[in-house]
Amino acid sequence: MNGGLLVAGTTSDAGKSVVTAGICRWLVRQGVKVAPFKAQNMSLNSFVTREGAEIGRAQAMQAQACRIEPTALMNPVLLKPGGEQSSQVVLLGKPVGEMSARGYHGGRQQRLLGTVLDCLAELRGRYDAVICEGAGSPAEINLRRTDIVNMGIARGARLPVLVVGDIDRGGVFASFFGTLALLSPADQELVAGFLVNKFRGDVSLLEPGLDMLKGLTGRPSYGVLPFRHGLGIDEEDGLRVSLRGAVRESAVAPPLGADVLRVAVCAIPLMSNFTDVDALAAEPGVVVRFVDRPEELADADLVVVPGTRGTVRALRWLRERGLADALARRAAEHRPVLGVCGGFQILGEHIEDDVESRAGAVPGLGLLPVRVRFAREKTLTRPTGRALGEPVEGYEIHHGVAEVTGGEAFLDGCRVGQTWGTHWHGSLESDGFRRAFLREVAAAAGRRFVPAPDTSFAALREEQLDRLGDLIEQHADTDALWRLIESGAPQGLPFIPPGAPA
């Protein structure tokens, strides 16, 4: 078998990432050697591979679904937004510069098509099947000329395309038909059919519409996936999707102790790797919510200042909203605060930034004895160590170099009283360390909270991935899906006018 498939979507957030992961897990359970691929990803949630390459967290999660190590080949182009108009371009795991959207789509993107096709070809040479994820919608006709992630990669590698639609948003039939009808004849030849995602209710009520859609387009539905809570793991886009006011979901048991532990995460601008707090939300009795007002910190037992692609911008935002003063009061009262990566830098005394914001010298919040200087080279590592008497591992993604001048050592950072700071992402996924940290937080907060002794974040993640595989196995036409991956799009699919404009 040397198969492949592109999972496209009618919109952003239609469910492409989780469907791709689900197909990967279903295939690996059938004994297929499979890998994920996304030619170009725009995300502030990223991960560091063992070879020190930065890729999107969604592709790292999909690699885990495949039970393989993630590599830069799986996400050759990563765009990390620095605002509405520009992004850092990460090529084959290493940053190569900042670029405006106009500059990127004006020519640079198209010149990368050869690179991404080479990466895909290398993966296809190593694996039985490669399941590719598109971005946004393939019917973005203003961007089709330079597209390298949707129909551009499908055409270049002759991949069949499955279009996913989120029926929970409404208008899924119009979205399916309109997506197809805005593609050129050559692109339409590769679109094999549709997959309905997030359906609630009786599927028999949907079937007449699916039959009519097949009659109109000549293309079948490959399944109807039911709505399931708690499957939105490792989201991609930290710029467009606001988490303010959101509660991080986790299907967990009741708390072991008498009290719950409340965690407030400051929803700072350009928030990155907010998935760090998922390990906290996985603990029975821990409630995690994202906040943007100082009064929302008052009843929190722990406040987290997460990573950000704009440290100076986030620092200014915290001051403007009164959150900086609220954090200073917490620190003075010895109430727990944790800063991670950009959040750690914000808690320091001084920031010298001629790289990210080019703001020069900026005073930090002064809650930790740390001075930060931004370097042009990005730190991309997978450190391991011990903290609070427990083994811990994580990953680092940052331009800021921290000089720690005091306090008590904590991972690569420090702590002063109940204010903690580190550049390490993912450290809370180390179960023993997470439990030890939460015991300290509970004691400082005066809460009768007891961490569960048997919570395994890795096991919970595996359960989530198996649930995605179950969705595909139980609710998709797996025989038809197998034929599609193995043999490509059927011949003679009809053209649906008007097609893409010239």
Short mmCIF file of C-alpha atoms in Angstrom, two decimals, residues 224-410:
data_model
loop_
_atom_site.label_atom_id
_atom_site.label_comp_id
_atom_site.label_asym_id
_atom_site.label_seq_id
_atom_site.Cartn_x
_atom_site.Cartn_y
_atom_site.Cartn_z
CA VAL A 224 -21.57 11.37 9.69
CA LEU A 225 -19.52 11.87 12.86
CA PRO A 226 -21.55 12.64 16.00
CA PHE A 227 -20.81 15.60 18.25
CA ARG A 228 -18.53 14.62 21.14
CA HIS A 229 -17.34 16.82 24.01
CA GLY A 230 -13.66 17.11 24.86
CA LEU A 231 -12.14 16.19 21.48
CA GLY A 232 -10.80 19.65 20.52
CA ILE A 233 -7.23 18.77 21.48
CA ASP A 234 -4.19 20.85 20.50
CA GLU A 235 -6.01 23.61 18.66
CA GLU A 236 -4.08 25.36 15.93
CA ASP A 237 -4.87 29.02 15.74
CA GLY A 238 -4.18 31.16 18.78
CA LEU A 239 -4.78 34.41 16.88
CA ARG A 240 -8.27 34.00 15.50
CA VAL A 241 -9.82 31.86 18.24
CA SER A 242 -10.42 33.79 21.46
CA LEU A 243 -10.46 31.73 24.65
CA ARG A 244 -11.45 34.59 26.95
CA GLY A 245 -14.12 33.40 29.32
CA ALA A 246 -13.72 29.79 28.18
CA VAL A 247 -13.45 26.92 30.62
CA ARG A 248 -10.98 24.23 29.60
CA GLU A 249 -12.94 20.99 29.33
CA SER A 250 -11.85 17.64 30.67
CA ALA A 251 -13.95 14.58 31.42
CA VAL A 252 -12.62 13.74 34.87
CA ALA A 253 -13.73 12.23 38.17
CA PRO A 254 -14.84 14.30 41.19
CA PRO A 255 -12.10 15.79 43.40
CA LEU A 256 -10.43 13.53 45.93
CA GLY A 257 -10.16 16.24 48.59
CA ALA A 258 -12.81 18.48 50.09
CA ASP A 259 -12.03 21.44 47.81
CA VAL A 260 -11.57 22.12 44.13
CA LEU A 261 -8.60 24.12 42.88
CA ARG A 262 -9.40 27.12 40.65
CA VAL A 263 -6.90 28.15 37.98
CA ALA A 264 -7.19 31.44 36.08
CA VAL A 265 -5.19 31.79 32.85
CA CYS A 266 -4.57 35.35 31.64
CA ALA A 267 -5.83 35.47 28.04
CA ILE A 268 -2.99 37.69 26.85
CA PRO A 269 -2.62 38.83 23.21
CA LEU A 270 -0.92 36.40 20.81
CA MET A 271 -1.22 33.69 23.44
CA SER A 272 0.87 30.69 22.45
CA ASN A 273 0.96 27.09 23.64
CA PHE A 274 -2.07 27.60 25.85
CA THR A 275 -2.32 23.79 25.68
CA ASP A 276 0.18 23.84 28.59
CA VAL A 277 -2.79 24.11 30.97
CA ASP A 278 -4.55 21.03 29.58
CA ALA A 279 -2.56 18.86 32.00
CA LEU A 280 -3.99 20.91 34.89
CA ALA A 281 -7.53 20.56 33.53
CA ALA A 282 -7.01 16.79 33.38
CA GLU A 283 -6.67 16.62 37.16
CA PRO A 284 -9.85 15.72 39.08
CA GLY A 285 -10.99 18.78 40.99
CA VAL A 286 -9.03 21.37 38.99
CA VAL A 287 -11.10 23.97 37.13
CA VAL A 288 -9.24 25.99 34.47
CA ARG A 289 -10.69 29.14 32.91
CA PHE A 290 -9.31 31.93 30.72
CA VAL A 291 -9.78 35.47 32.05
CA ASP A 292 -9.11 39.05 30.99
CA ARG A 293 -10.25 41.17 33.98
CA PRO A 294 -8.43 41.78 37.28
CA GLU A 295 -11.45 40.89 39.41
CA GLU A 296 -11.39 37.41 37.88
CA LEU A 297 -8.05 36.77 39.58
CA ALA A 298 -9.44 37.44 43.06
CA ASP A 299 -10.89 33.99 43.73
CA ALA A 300 -8.28 32.02 41.79
CA ASP A 301 -5.99 29.67 43.69
CA LEU A 302 -3.41 29.79 40.89
CA VAL A 303 -2.93 32.37 38.14
CA VAL A 304 -1.03 31.34 35.00
CA VAL A 305 0.57 33.89 32.67
CA PRO A 306 1.06 31.75 29.54
CA GLY A 307 3.37 31.99 26.57
CA THR A 308 2.97 34.65 23.90
CA ARG A 309 4.42 35.60 20.52
CA GLY A 310 4.39 39.24 21.69
CA THR A 311 5.94 39.56 25.17
CA VAL A 312 6.11 43.37 25.20
CA ARG A 313 2.65 43.71 23.68
CA ALA A 314 1.21 41.32 26.28
CA LEU A 315 2.97 43.20 29.08
CA ARG A 316 1.42 46.47 27.89
CA TRP A 317 -2.00 44.78 27.72
CA LEU A 318 -1.70 43.49 31.29
CA ARG A 319 -0.90 47.00 32.51
CA GLU A 320 -3.68 48.65 30.53
CA ARG A 321 -6.31 46.24 31.90
CA GLY A 322 -5.19 46.42 35.52
CA LEU A 323 -4.07 42.79 35.52
CA ALA A 324 -0.45 43.76 36.17
CA ASP A 325 -1.40 45.40 39.47
CA ALA A 326 -3.53 42.38 40.39
CA LEU A 327 -0.57 40.08 39.75
CA ALA A 328 1.70 42.28 41.88
CA ARG A 329 -0.82 42.14 44.74
CA ARG A 330 -0.98 38.35 44.51
CA ALA A 331 2.79 38.06 44.63
CA ALA A 332 2.97 40.38 47.66
CA GLU A 333 0.34 38.25 49.41
CA HIS A 334 2.26 35.01 48.59
CA ARG A 335 -0.59 33.71 46.45
CA PRO A 336 0.52 31.38 43.62
CA VAL A 337 1.44 32.79 40.19
CA LEU A 338 3.08 30.76 37.40
CA GLY A 339 4.68 32.35 34.33
CA VAL A 340 5.52 30.12 31.36
CA CYS A 341 7.87 31.24 28.56
CA GLY A 342 6.66 34.72 27.56
CA GLY A 343 4.73 34.84 30.83
CA PHE A 344 7.97 34.11 32.70
CA GLN A 345 9.69 36.97 30.87
CA ILE A 346 6.83 39.33 31.77
CA LEU A 347 7.26 38.53 35.48
CA GLY A 348 10.94 39.55 35.35
CA GLU A 349 12.57 42.91 36.12
CA HIS A 350 13.79 44.03 32.71
CA ILE A 351 13.30 43.16 29.02
CA GLU A 352 15.65 44.18 26.22
CA ASP A 353 13.83 43.48 22.95
CA ASP A 354 15.31 44.51 19.62
CA VAL A 355 14.01 41.38 17.89
CA GLU A 356 10.33 40.58 18.50
CA SER A 357 8.78 44.00 19.19
CA ARG A 358 11.89 46.15 18.60
CA ALA A 359 10.78 48.15 21.64
CA GLY A 360 14.25 48.23 23.18
CA ALA A 361 14.45 48.47 26.98
CA VAL A 362 11.15 47.78 28.76
CA PRO A 363 10.58 47.29 32.51
CA GLY A 364 8.91 44.00 33.45
CA LEU A 365 6.56 43.46 36.36
CA GLY A 366 9.51 42.95 38.72
CA LEU A 367 8.05 39.91 40.47
CA LEU A 368 11.06 37.67 39.73
CA PRO A 369 14.82 38.51 39.75
CA VAL A 370 15.24 37.95 36.01
CA ARG A 371 16.59 40.07 33.16
CA VAL A 372 15.65 39.08 29.62
CA ARG A 373 17.48 39.88 26.39
CA PHE A 374 15.96 38.85 23.06
CA ALA A 375 18.36 37.00 20.76
CA ARG A 376 17.92 36.64 17.01
CA GLU A 377 18.51 32.89 17.22
CA LYS A 378 15.52 30.99 18.59
CA THR A 379 16.01 28.46 21.38
CA LEU A 380 14.43 25.13 20.37
CA THR A 381 15.24 22.35 22.84
CA ARG A 382 13.74 19.38 24.69
CA PRO A 383 15.16 19.69 28.25
CA THR A 384 14.82 17.17 31.05
CA GLY A 385 15.56 17.51 34.75
CA ARG A 386 14.14 17.35 38.25
CA ALA A 387 12.04 19.80 40.25
CA LEU A 388 10.14 19.50 43.53
CA GLY A 389 11.78 16.13 43.93
CA GLU A 390 10.25 14.71 40.74
CA PRO A 391 11.54 14.01 37.20
CA VAL A 392 10.23 16.48 34.62
CA GLU A 393 10.64 17.11 30.92
CA GLY A 394 9.43 19.80 28.56
CA TYR A 395 10.31 21.81 25.48
CA GLU A 396 11.52 25.37 24.89
CA ILE A 397 10.54 27.79 22.08
CA HIS A 398 11.73 31.36 22.65
CA HIS A 399 13.96 34.21 21.52
CA GLY A 400 14.28 35.65 25.03
CA VAL A 401 17.41 34.70 26.97
CA ALA A 402 16.88 34.91 30.73
CA GLU A 403 19.54 35.88 33.24
CA VAL A 404 18.37 34.70 36.65
CA THR A 405 20.00 36.78 39.41
CA GLY A 406 18.31 35.39 42.53
CA GLY A 407 15.48 33.38 43.98
CA GLU A 408 15.25 29.61 44.27
CA ALA A 409 16.03 27.48 41.21
CA PHE A 410 12.96 26.19 39.35
#
